[in-house]
Coordinates of C-alpha atoms in Angstrom, one line a residue:
M1 CA 66.7 -35.4 -7.2
K2 CA 70.4 -35.5 -6.2
V3 CA 72.9 -37.1 -8.6
S4 CA 76.3 -38.1 -7.4
V5 CA 79.3 -37.8 -9.8
L6 CA 82.6 -39.6 -9.3
A7 CA 85.8 -37.6 -9.6
V8 CA 88.1 -38.6 -12.4
A9 CA 91.9 -37.8 -12.6
V10 CA 92.7 -37.3 -16.2
W11 CA 96.5 -37.9 -15.9
G12 CA 96.8 -40.7 -13.2
K13 CA 99.6 -40.3 -10.7
V14 CA 101.8 -37.8 -12.6
A15 CA 100.4 -34.6 -14.0
P16 CA 101.0 -33.8 -17.7
S17 CA 103.5 -31.2 -18.8
H18 CA 100.8 -29.1 -20.5
S19 CA 98.3 -27.0 -18.6
I20 CA 94.7 -28.0 -19.1
T21 CA 92.5 -24.9 -19.4
A22 CA 89.2 -26.4 -20.7
V23 CA 87.4 -29.7 -20.3
M24 CA 84.3 -31.1 -22.1
I25 CA 82.7 -34.6 -22.1
T26 CA 80.7 -35.9 -25.0
D27 CA 77.0 -36.7 -24.7
D28 CA 77.7 -40.5 -24.8
Q29 CA 80.2 -40.0 -22.0
Q30 CA 82.8 -42.0 -23.8
T31 CA 85.2 -39.2 -24.8
I32 CA 86.7 -36.4 -22.8
V33 CA 88.1 -33.4 -24.7
T34 CA 90.7 -31.1 -23.1
G35 CA 92.2 -27.8 -24.3
S36 CA 95.5 -26.6 -23.1
Q37 CA 97.3 -23.4 -22.4
E38 CA 99.9 -24.5 -25.0
G39 CA 97.2 -24.5 -27.7
Q40 CA 96.6 -28.3 -28.0
I41 CA 93.3 -30.2 -28.0
C42 CA 93.4 -33.7 -26.6
L43 CA 90.8 -36.5 -27.0
W44 CA 90.7 -39.1 -24.3
D45 CA 88.7 -42.4 -24.3
L46 CA 86.7 -42.9 -21.1
S47 CA 85.8 -46.6 -20.3
S48 CA 82.7 -47.6 -18.3
E49 CA 85.1 -48.4 -15.4
L50 CA 86.3 -44.7 -15.5
K51 CA 89.7 -45.6 -17.0
I52 CA 91.1 -42.9 -19.3
S53 CA 93.5 -43.4 -22.2
S54 CA 94.8 -41.0 -24.7
K55 CA 93.2 -41.1 -28.1
E56 CA 94.4 -38.1 -30.2
M57 CA 96.2 -34.8 -29.8
L58 CA 95.3 -31.9 -32.2
F59 CA 97.8 -29.1 -32.9
G60 CA 97.5 -25.8 -34.7
H61 CA 96.2 -23.2 -32.3
T62 CA 98.6 -20.3 -31.7
A63 CA 96.9 -19.3 -28.4
S64 CA 95.6 -21.0 -25.4
V65 CA 92.4 -23.1 -25.8
T66 CA 90.2 -21.7 -23.0
C67 CA 86.8 -22.8 -24.2
L68 CA 85.4 -26.0 -25.9
A69 CA 81.9 -26.4 -27.5
K70 CA 80.1 -29.1 -29.5
A71 CA 79.4 -28.5 -33.1
R72 CA 76.0 -29.3 -34.6
E73 CA 75.7 -32.1 -37.1

């Protein structure tokens, strides 16, 4: 069975000033999580129309975020 996936641009027409190094989407497909070379983790809301809006930016890492993983409950 072949599944088609639509491409989504996270930043719209202008790229952000930080470098995205890791991307993860939640199981419910409503939140995208990105890690950056500058050490930030960003949370993005993803609508059913594939519109993305920023939700939160997390600071504190002193190195690049190169991998993201879900934690168990």
